[in-house]
Amino acid sequence: MSGNTNAKADLLAKLESRSATIAIIGLGYVGLPLAVEFAKAGLRVIGYDVSKRLVDALKKGQSHVQDVSAADVAAVVKSGRFTPTTDEAMLAEADAISIAVPTPLVKTRDPDMSFVIAAAAAIGRHAHPGMVIVLESTTYPGTTREVLLPLLTERGLVVGHDVFLAFSPERVDPGNPVYQTTNTPKVVGGITPACTEVATALYSICIQSIVEVSSPEAAELVKLLENTFRSVNIGLVNEMAIVCDKLGVDVWEVIDAAATKPFGFMKFTPGPGIGGHCIPLDPHYLAWKMRTLNYKTRFIDLASEINTQMPAYVVEKVTHALNGARKAVNGSRILVLGVAYKRDIKDVRESPALDVIRLLQDQGADVAFHDPHVSAIREDGHELAGIALSAKELDAADAVVIVTDHRAVDYQFVVDHARLVIDSRNATAGLSSSKARIVRLSGTTSEPPVAARA
Ligand SMILES: NC(=O)c1ccc[n+]([C@@H]2O[C@H](COP(=O)([O-])OP(=O)(O)OC[C@H]3O[C@@H](n4cnc5c(N)ncnc54)[C@H](O)[C@@H]3O)[C@@H](O)[C@H]2O)c1
């Protein structure tokens, strides 16, 4: 519509000179690190989020994301380069918009696209010629073209000419000390080659390596392949743990030895199940899309089935181990060690620990937890506060279940003071205990010396 024949050149020039303004929609685990990196690189950043509480905290220089320091947030807010806001109208001031809103599943495991649709509608109200829009939220292939493109064309904007639209998946790995926003290669796929070119120029400002693909659908699928790959391989090693249990073989020994092969093998480790807002959810976006095309994604479904059964498998181990000590789950004091969904982070979203705790409580156990990174967990309106790890608490527990193997926990101290340890992560590998009976995920057990068993 605009007749602005120079939209692309103008935008590229603004990006090149760092005089562009970028708006990030959604300031969570993905959006906040990106906002801070763009601000550090010299762009003016508008951080738009619907949560007033979050925006107020960011304005005060606080950070709710582990990998972003409060000092960094405070510095970019103070410098005026980062403006957190709940005012949607500020999107109109942006030359670039990046969308990082949640893409959860509804109870039936179908995609919940409501956040993306709300963000897209907001953009639709404020888009103008000379704008580049990039969707980062993980989603099913076709979303960028089906949900975002029509909102722009309805405004009379010609994509690839007046405005530029692309998908670029986020690959943040919370807690990873090596790979963060700037040094993790970023995949970009635009609706047209001009869209890809502009989106690449945008991300090149703060990301070292950009990988261009030919379409948004390819970029959407890259993310789904990456996380489906993880889900399937974790499902495979979880099944291998069950196989090893039945064969009386130590699964960790088998995996470690297999991992010495210098080619053709990639190490994955079994555990109590998968958590976080990516691996348990993302493959279902692809499975859902394929269901609409009458195709059943069997690998995804099978991996999901095995992975979601792992908390129950751990609880079965606890039941058997207690049985060996002539105790029932009902009435036993059980201490869960680690509730975050993975090591050294504080995020409990979709954590298998929540399932393990619920299953034990359902059977009448008195469950307590300790996690150096999590002070309390809330589920269905109930709150459970964590306890400090002490010799007294370890000794008082009928069973200690290691669900997440945080590095900050002294596992020698645990096995020296607990009576029974069920280790779902191999955190006690190589430790010898004077007191605890240690039961591992794949069935191998270390017994304490006879004298200590009384
Ligand atoms: N967390 C990760 O490690 C990770 C990694 C890769 C990809 N992703 C994907 O990135 C996307 C975002 O995930 P996240 O973990 O950052 O989510 P998050 O829940 O941490 O943050 C999302 C933010 O978006 C805000 N929001 C919701 N609707 C909004 C709207 N209409 N307008 C403005 N703000 C809105 C929320 O208030 C929240 O602050 C998801 O699609 C997720 O699958 C996440």
Coordinates of C-alpha atoms and ligand atoms in Angstrom, one line a residue:
M1 CA 0.0 0.0 0.0
S2 CA 2.6 2.5 1.1
G3 CA 4.4 3.1 -2.1
N4 CA 7.5 3.3 0.2
T5 CA 9.9 1.7 -2.3
N6 CA 12.8 2.2 0.1
A7 CA 11.3 0.5 3.1
K8 CA 13.9 -2.3 3.0
A9 CA 16.9 0.0 2.4
D10 CA 15.7 2.5 5.1
L11 CA 15.3 -0.3 7.6
L12 CA 18.6 -1.9 6.8
A13 CA 20.3 1.5 7.2
K14 CA 18.6 2.0 10.6
L15 CA 19.7 -1.4 11.8
E16 CA 23.2 -0.8 10.5
S17 CA 23.5 2.5 12.3
R18 CA 21.9 1.1 15.5
S19 CA 19.3 3.9 15.3
A20 CA 16.4 1.4 15.1
T21 CA 13.9 0.8 17.9
I22 CA 13.0 -2.8 18.6
A23 CA 10.0 -4.0 20.6
I24 CA 10.0 -7.3 22.3
I25 CA 6.6 -8.7 23.1
G26 CA 6.8 -11.0 26.2
L27 CA 9.6 -10.5 28.7
G28 CA 10.0 -14.1 30.0
Y29 CA 12.9 -16.6 29.8
V30 CA 13.2 -15.8 26.1
G31 CA 12.2 -12.2 25.7
L32 CA 14.2 -10.6 28.5
P33 CA 17.7 -11.9 27.5
L34 CA 17.0 -10.8 24.0
A35 CA 15.8 -7.3 25.1
V36 CA 18.9 -6.9 27.3
E37 CA 21.3 -8.0 24.5
F38 CA 19.7 -5.6 21.9
A39 CA 19.9 -2.8 24.5
K40 CA 23.5 -3.6 25.2
A41 CA 24.2 -3.5 21.5
G42 CA 22.9 0.1 21.3
L43 CA 19.3 -0.3 20.1
R44 CA 16.4 1.4 21.8
V45 CA 14.3 -1.5 23.2
I46 CA 10.7 -1.4 24.1
G47 CA 9.8 -4.4 26.3
Y48 CA 6.0 -4.9 26.1
D49 CA 4.4 -7.4 28.5
V50 CA 0.9 -7.7 29.8
S51 CA 2.1 -8.4 33.3
K52 CA 2.2 -5.1 35.3
R53 CA 3.9 -6.8 38.2
L54 CA 6.7 -8.0 35.9
V55 CA 7.1 -4.6 34.1
D56 CA 7.2 -2.8 37.5
A57 CA 9.9 -5.2 38.7
L58 CA 12.0 -4.7 35.6
K59 CA 11.7 -0.9 35.8
K60 CA 13.2 -1.2 39.3
G61 CA 16.1 -3.1 37.8
Q62 CA 15.1 -6.6 39.0
S63 CA 15.5 -9.8 37.0
H64 CA 13.3 -12.9 37.2
V65 CA 15.4 -14.8 34.7
Q66 CA 18.4 -16.7 36.1
D67 CA 20.7 -16.1 33.2
V68 CA 20.1 -12.3 33.2
S69 CA 21.6 -10.4 36.0
A70 CA 19.7 -7.7 37.8
A71 CA 22.7 -5.4 37.3
D72 CA 22.4 -5.8 33.5
V73 CA 18.7 -5.0 33.7
A74 CA 19.3 -2.0 35.9
A75 CA 22.0 -0.7 33.6
V76 CA 20.0 -0.8 30.4
V77 CA 16.9 0.6 32.2
K78 CA 19.0 3.5 33.7
S79 CA 20.6 4.2 30.4
G80 CA 17.2 4.7 28.8
R81 CA 17.8 2.1 26.2
F82 CA 15.3 -0.4 27.7
T83 CA 11.8 0.7 28.4
P84 CA 9.6 -2.0 30.0
T85 CA 5.9 -1.2 29.5
T86 CA 2.4 -2.5 29.5
D87 CA 1.3 0.1 27.0
E88 CA 0.6 -1.7 23.7
A89 CA 0.5 1.6 21.8
M90 CA 4.3 1.9 22.2
L91 CA 4.5 -0.9 19.6
A92 CA 3.8 1.8 17.0
E93 CA 7.2 3.4 17.7
A94 CA 9.1 0.2 16.8
D95 CA 11.0 -0.5 13.6
A96 CA 11.3 -4.2 14.6
I97 CA 9.1 -6.4 16.7
S98 CA 10.1 -9.8 18.1
I99 CA 7.4 -12.0 19.6
A100 CA 8.3 -14.2 22.6
V101 CA 5.0 -15.0 24.2
P102 CA 4.2 -18.5 25.7
T103 CA 2.9 -21.4 23.5
P104 CA 1.6 -23.9 26.1
L105 CA -0.7 -26.8 25.5
V106 CA -4.3 -27.0 26.6
K107 CA -5.3 -30.0 28.8
T108 CA -6.0 -32.2 25.7
R109 CA -2.4 -31.5 24.5
D110 CA -3.6 -29.4 21.6
P111 CA -1.7 -26.1 21.1
D112 CA -2.9 -23.0 23.1
M113 CA -2.3 -20.3 20.5
S114 CA -4.2 -17.6 22.5
F115 CA -1.0 -15.7 23.5
V116 CA 0.4 -15.7 19.9
I117 CA -3.0 -14.6 18.5
A118 CA -3.3 -11.8 21.1
A119 CA 0.3 -10.6 20.3
A120 CA -0.4 -10.8 16.6
A121 CA -3.6 -8.8 17.0
A122 CA -1.7 -6.1 18.9
I123 CA 0.8 -5.9 16.1
G124 CA -2.0 -5.8 13.6
R125 CA -3.2 -2.6 15.4
H126 CA 0.2 -0.9 15.2
A127 CA 2.1 -2.2 12.2
H128 CA 3.3 0.3 9.8
P129 CA 5.5 0.4 6.6
G130 CA 9.2 -0.1 7.3
M131 CA 8.7 -2.6 10.1
V132 CA 10.2 -6.1 10.5
I133 CA 8.3 -8.6 12.6
V134 CA 9.7 -11.9 13.8
L135 CA 7.9 -14.6 15.7
E136 CA 10.2 -16.5 18.1
S137 CA 7.6 -18.5 20.1
T138 CA 7.9 -22.2 19.4
T139 CA 4.9 -23.2 17.3
Y140 CA 3.5 -25.5 14.6
P141 CA 4.7 -25.2 11.0
G142 CA 2.5 -22.7 9.2
T143 CA 1.8 -20.3 12.2
T144 CA 3.8 -17.3 10.8
R145 CA 2.0 -17.5 7.4
E146 CA -1.4 -18.4 8.7
V147 CA -1.7 -16.3 11.9
L148 CA 0.6 -13.2 11.3
L149 CA 0.6 -12.7 7.6
P150 CA -3.2 -12.1 7.2
L151 CA -3.1 -9.4 9.9
L152 CA -0.5 -7.4 7.9
T153 CA -2.1 -7.9 4.5
E154 CA -5.5 -6.9 5.9
R155 CA -3.9 -3.5 6.8
G156 CA -2.9 -3.2 3.1
L157 CA 0.8 -3.8 3.9
V158 CA 2.7 -5.8 1.3
V159 CA 5.0 -8.3 3.0
G160 CA 8.5 -8.3 1.5
H161 CA 8.0 -4.8 0.3
D162 CA 6.5 -2.5 3.0
V163 CA 6.9 -4.9 6.0
F164 CA 9.1 -7.9 6.6
L165 CA 7.9 -11.0 8.3
A166 CA 10.0 -14.0 9.5
F167 CA 10.1 -16.9 12.0
S168 CA 13.3 -17.3 14.1
P169 CA 13.2 -20.0 16.8
E170 CA 14.7 -19.3 20.2
R171 CA 17.3 -21.7 21.4
V172 CA 18.0 -20.5 24.9
D173 CA 19.3 -23.2 27.3
P174 CA 18.7 -21.9 30.8
G175 CA 21.7 -22.3 33.1
N176 CA 24.1 -23.1 30.2
P177 CA 27.4 -21.4 31.2
V178 CA 28.8 -21.6 27.6
Y179 CA 26.0 -21.0 25.1
Q180 CA 23.8 -17.9 25.7
T181 CA 21.9 -15.5 23.5
T182 CA 24.9 -14.0 21.6
N183 CA 26.9 -17.1 20.8
T184 CA 24.1 -19.5 20.0
P185 CA 23.6 -19.6 16.2
K186 CA 20.1 -18.4 15.2
V187 CA 18.0 -19.8 12.4
V188 CA 15.9 -17.3 10.4
G189 CA 13.3 -18.0 7.7
G190 CA 11.3 -15.2 6.1
I191 CA 8.1 -15.1 4.0
T192 CA 10.2 -13.7 1.1
P193 CA 14.0 -13.4 0.6
A194 CA 13.8 -9.7 1.5
C195 CA 12.1 -10.7 4.8
T196 CA 15.0 -13.1 5.6
E197 CA 17.6 -10.5 4.7
V198 CA 16.1 -7.9 7.0
A199 CA 15.5 -10.3 9.9
T200 CA 19.1 -11.5 9.5
A201 CA 20.4 -7.9 9.6
L202 CA 18.3 -7.4 12.8
Y203 CA 19.7 -10.4 14.7
S204 CA 23.2 -9.9 13.4
I205 CA 23.3 -6.9 15.7
C206 CA 23.6 -9.1 18.8
I207 CA 24.0 -12.7 17.6
Q208 CA 27.3 -13.9 16.2
S209 CA 26.0 -16.5 13.7
I210 CA 22.8 -16.5 11.7
V211 CA 21.6 -19.5 9.7
E212 CA 19.2 -18.6 6.9
V213 CA 16.6 -21.1 5.7
S214 CA 14.2 -20.7 2.8
S215 CA 10.8 -20.2 4.6
P216 CA 9.2 -19.6 8.0
E217 CA 7.9 -23.2 7.8
A218 CA 11.4 -24.6 7.6
A219 CA 12.5 -22.4 10.5
E220 CA 9.4 -23.5 12.6
L221 CA 10.3 -27.1 11.9
V222 CA 13.9 -26.7 12.8
K223 CA 12.9 -25.9 16.4
L224 CA 10.4 -28.8 16.5
L225 CA 13.0 -31.2 15.1
E226 CA 15.6 -30.1 17.7
N227 CA 13.3 -30.7 20.6
T228 CA 11.7 -33.8 19.2
F229 CA 15.2 -35.2 18.7
R230 CA 15.8 -34.6 22.5
S231 CA 12.5 -36.0 23.5
V232 CA 12.9 -39.2 21.4
N233 CA 16.4 -39.8 22.6
I234 CA 15.6 -39.2 26.2
G235 CA 12.6 -41.6 25.7
L236 CA 15.1 -44.2 24.3
V237 CA 17.5 -44.0 27.2
N238 CA 14.6 -44.1 29.7
E239 CA 13.4 -47.3 28.0
M240 CA 17.0 -48.6 28.2
A241 CA 17.0 -47.9 31.9
I242 CA 13.8 -50.1 32.3
V243 CA 15.4 -52.8 30.0
C244 CA 18.6 -52.7 32.2
D245 CA 16.5 -52.9 35.3
K246 CA 14.9 -56.1 34.1
L247 CA 18.3 -57.5 33.0
G248 CA 20.1 -56.5 36.3
V249 CA 22.6 -54.3 34.3
D250 CA 23.7 -50.8 35.3
V251 CA 22.4 -48.5 32.6
W252 CA 24.9 -45.8 33.4
E253 CA 27.8 -48.1 32.9
V254 CA 26.3 -49.1 29.5
I255 CA 25.8 -45.5 28.4
D256 CA 29.2 -44.3 29.6
A257 CA 30.9 -47.1 27.7
A258 CA 28.8 -46.5 24.6
A259 CA 29.7 -42.8 24.7
T260 CA 33.4 -43.7 24.2
K261 CA 32.6 -44.4 20.6
P262 CA 34.0 -41.4 18.8
F263 CA 31.4 -41.3 16.1
G264 CA 27.7 -42.2 15.6
F265 CA 26.6 -42.0 19.2
M266 CA 25.3 -39.1 21.2
K267 CA 25.0 -39.4 25.0
F268 CA 21.6 -38.9 26.6
T269 CA 20.9 -39.9 30.2
P270 CA 17.8 -41.4 31.7
G271 CA 16.0 -39.8 34.6
P272 CA 12.7 -39.3 36.4
G273 CA 11.0 -37.8 33.3
I274 CA 11.2 -34.5 31.3
G275 CA 10.3 -31.0 32.3
G276 CA 10.5 -27.4 31.4
H277 CA 8.4 -25.5 28.8
C278 CA 10.1 -27.0 25.7
I279 CA 10.8 -30.7 25.5
P280 CA 7.6 -32.0 27.0
L281 CA 5.5 -29.6 25.0
D282 CA 7.0 -28.7 21.6
P283 CA 6.8 -32.1 19.9
H284 CA 3.0 -32.0 20.6
Y285 CA 2.8 -28.9 18.3
L286 CA 4.1 -31.0 15.5
A287 CA 2.0 -34.1 16.4
W288 CA -1.1 -31.8 16.5
K289 CA -0.4 -30.3 13.1
M290 CA 0.2 -33.7 11.6
R291 CA -3.1 -35.0 13.1
T292 CA -4.9 -32.3 11.1
L293 CA -3.2 -33.8 8.0
N294 CA -4.3 -37.4 9.0
Y295 CA -0.8 -38.5 9.9
K296 CA 0.2 -39.9 13.3
T297 CA 3.7 -39.0 14.5
R298 CA 4.6 -42.3 16.1
F299 CA 8.1 -41.5 17.4
I300 CA 6.7 -38.4 19.2
D301 CA 3.8 -40.3 20.8
L302 CA 5.9 -43.2 21.9
A303 CA 8.7 -41.0 23.4
S304 CA 6.0 -38.9 25.2
E305 CA 4.4 -42.1 26.5
I306 CA 7.7 -43.4 28.0
N307 CA 8.9 -40.1 29.3
T308 CA 5.6 -39.3 31.0
Q309 CA 5.6 -42.7 32.7
M310 CA 9.0 -42.2 34.3
P311 CA 7.7 -40.4 37.5
A312 CA 5.5 -43.4 38.2
Y313 CA 8.4 -45.7 37.5
V314 CA 10.5 -43.8 40.1
V315 CA 7.6 -44.1 42.6
E316 CA 7.4 -47.8 41.9
K317 CA 11.1 -48.0 42.8
V318 CA 10.4 -46.1 46.1
T319 CA 7.5 -48.5 46.9
H320 CA 9.7 -51.6 46.3
A321 CA 12.6 -50.2 48.2
L322 CA 10.4 -49.3 51.2
N323 CA 8.9 -52.8 50.9
G324 CA 12.4 -54.2 51.3
A325 CA 12.6 -52.4 54.6
R326 CA 9.1 -53.7 55.7
K327 CA 7.5 -50.3 55.2
A328 CA 4.6 -49.0 53.2
V329 CA 4.5 -45.7 51.3
N330 CA 1.5 -44.8 53.3
G331 CA 2.7 -43.0 56.4
S332 CA 6.4 -43.0 55.4
R333 CA 8.3 -39.8 55.5
I334 CA 9.9 -39.2 52.1
L335 CA 12.4 -36.5 51.3
V336 CA 12.6 -35.5 47.7
L337 CA 15.9 -34.0 46.7
G338 CA 15.7 -31.5 43.8
V339 CA 12.4 -30.3 42.4
A340 CA 13.6 -28.0 39.5
Y341 CA 13.1 -29.7 36.1
K342 CA 16.9 -29.9 35.5
R343 CA 20.2 -29.5 37.3
D344 CA 21.3 -26.1 38.7
I345 CA 18.3 -24.1 37.7
K346 CA 15.2 -22.9 39.7
D347 CA 12.5 -23.5 37.1
V348 CA 9.9 -26.1 38.2
R349 CA 7.6 -25.8 35.2
E350 CA 6.4 -29.2 34.1
S351 CA 9.1 -30.7 36.5
P352 CA 8.7 -34.5 36.9
A353 CA 9.4 -33.9 40.6
L354 CA 5.9 -32.4 40.9
D355 CA 4.4 -35.7 39.6
V356 CA 6.7 -37.8 41.8
I357 CA 5.5 -35.8 44.9
R358 CA 1.8 -35.9 43.9
L359 CA 2.0 -39.7 43.3
L360 CA 3.7 -40.3 46.7
Q361 CA 1.2 -38.0 48.5
D362 CA -1.7 -39.8 46.7
Q363 CA -0.4 -43.0 48.3
G364 CA -0.4 -41.4 51.8
A365 CA 3.3 -40.5 52.1
D366 CA 4.4 -37.5 54.2
V367 CA 6.5 -35.7 51.5
A368 CA 9.1 -33.0 52.2
F369 CA 11.5 -31.6 49.7
H370 CA 14.9 -29.8 49.6
D371 CA 16.1 -27.8 46.6
P372 CA 19.0 -25.3 46.9
H373 CA 17.4 -23.2 44.1
V374 CA 13.7 -23.5 45.0
S375 CA 12.1 -22.3 48.2
A376 CA 8.5 -23.5 47.7
I377 CA 6.4 -25.2 45.1
R378 CA 2.7 -24.4 44.4
E379 CA 0.3 -26.7 42.6
D380 CA -3.5 -26.6 42.4
G381 CA -3.6 -23.9 45.1
H382 CA -1.4 -25.9 47.6
E383 CA 2.0 -24.7 48.6
L384 CA 4.8 -26.9 49.9
A385 CA 7.8 -25.1 51.4
G386 CA 11.2 -26.6 51.0
I387 CA 13.2 -27.7 54.1
A388 CA 16.9 -27.3 54.9
L389 CA 19.1 -30.3 54.3
S390 CA 20.4 -31.6 57.7
A391 CA 21.6 -34.9 59.1
K392 CA 18.5 -34.9 61.3
E393 CA 16.1 -34.6 58.3
L394 CA 18.0 -37.2 56.3
D395 CA 17.9 -39.7 59.2
A396 CA 14.2 -39.0 59.9
A397 CA 13.2 -39.8 56.3
D398 CA 12.2 -43.4 55.6
A399 CA 13.4 -42.8 52.0
V400 CA 15.3 -40.0 50.2
V401 CA 14.5 -39.7 46.5
I402 CA 17.0 -37.9 44.3
V403 CA 14.9 -36.4 41.5
T404 CA 17.2 -33.5 40.4
D405 CA 20.9 -33.7 40.8
H406 CA 21.9 -30.1 41.6
R407 CA 25.6 -29.7 41.9
A408 CA 25.2 -27.6 45.2
V409 CA 24.1 -30.7 47.1
D410 CA 26.7 -32.8 49.0
Y411 CA 25.7 -36.3 48.0
Q412 CA 28.3 -38.0 50.3
F413 CA 26.6 -36.2 53.2
V414 CA 23.2 -37.5 51.9
V415 CA 24.3 -41.2 51.7
D416 CA 26.2 -40.9 55.1
H417 CA 23.0 -39.8 56.9
A418 CA 20.1 -41.2 55.1
R419 CA 18.8 -44.8 55.6
L420 CA 17.5 -45.4 52.1
V421 CA 18.3 -43.4 48.9
I422 CA 16.5 -43.9 45.6
D423 CA 18.7 -42.2 43.0
S424 CA 17.0 -41.5 39.7
R425 CA 20.0 -39.5 38.3
N426 CA 23.1 -41.4 39.2
A427 CA 24.1 -38.6 41.5
T428 CA 25.6 -41.1 44.0
A429 CA 27.8 -42.8 41.4
G430 CA 31.1 -43.8 42.9
L431 CA 30.1 -42.9 46.5
S432 CA 30.2 -45.5 49.1
S433 CA 27.9 -45.3 52.1
S434 CA 28.4 -46.4 55.6
K435 CA 24.6 -46.2 56.3
A436 CA 22.3 -45.8 53.3
R437 CA 21.0 -48.5 51.0
I438 CA 21.2 -46.9 47.6
V439 CA 18.7 -48.0 44.9
R440 CA 19.4 -46.8 41.4
L441 CA 17.0 -46.2 38.5
S442 CA 18.0 -49.3 36.6
G443 CA 17.8 -51.6 39.6
T444 CA 21.3 -51.9 40.8
T445 CA 21.6 -51.5 44.5
S446 CA 24.5 -50.7 46.9
E447 CA 24.1 -52.2 50.4
P448 CA 25.7 -50.6 53.5
P449 CA 28.0 -52.8 55.5
V450 CA 26.1 -55.5 57.5
A451 CA 26.8 -53.8 60.8
A452 CA 25.1 -50.6 59.7
R453 CA 21.9 -52.3 58.6
A454 CA 20.3 -52.9 62.0
Ligands
LIG1 N1 12.1 -21.0 28.3 C1 12.9 -21.6 27.4 O1 13.9 -22.1 27.8 C2 12.5 -21.5 25.9 C3 13.5 -21.9 25.0 C4 13.2 -21.9 23.6 C5 12.0 -21.4 23.2 N2 11.0 -21.1 24.1 C6 9.7 -20.6 23.6 O2 9.7 -19.2 23.7 C7 8.3 -18.8 24.0 C8 8.3 -18.0 25.2 O3 8.7 -18.8 26.3 P1 9.2 -18.2 27.7 O4 9.8 -19.4 28.5 O5 10.0 -17.0 27.5 O6 7.8 -17.8 28.4 P2 7.5 -17.0 29.7 O7 6.2 -17.5 30.3 O8 8.8 -17.0 30.6 O9 7.3 -15.5 29.3 C9 6.3 -15.1 28.4 C10 5.9 -13.6 28.8 O10 5.0 -13.2 27.8 C11 4.0 -12.4 28.5 N3 2.8 -12.3 27.6 C12 1.8 -13.3 27.5 N4 0.9 -12.8 26.6 C13 1.3 -11.6 26.2 C14 0.8 -10.7 25.2 N5 -0.3 -11.0 24.6 N6 1.4 -9.5 25.1 C15 2.6 -9.3 25.8 N7 3.1 -10.1 26.7 C16 2.5 -11.3 26.8 C17 3.9 -13.1 29.8 O11 3.3 -12.2 30.8 C18 5.3 -13.5 30.1 O12 6.0 -12.5 30.9 C19 7.5 -20.1 24.1 O13 6.9 -20.3 22.8 C20 8.5 -21.1 24.4 O14 8.1 -22.4 24.0 C21 11.3 -21.1 25.5

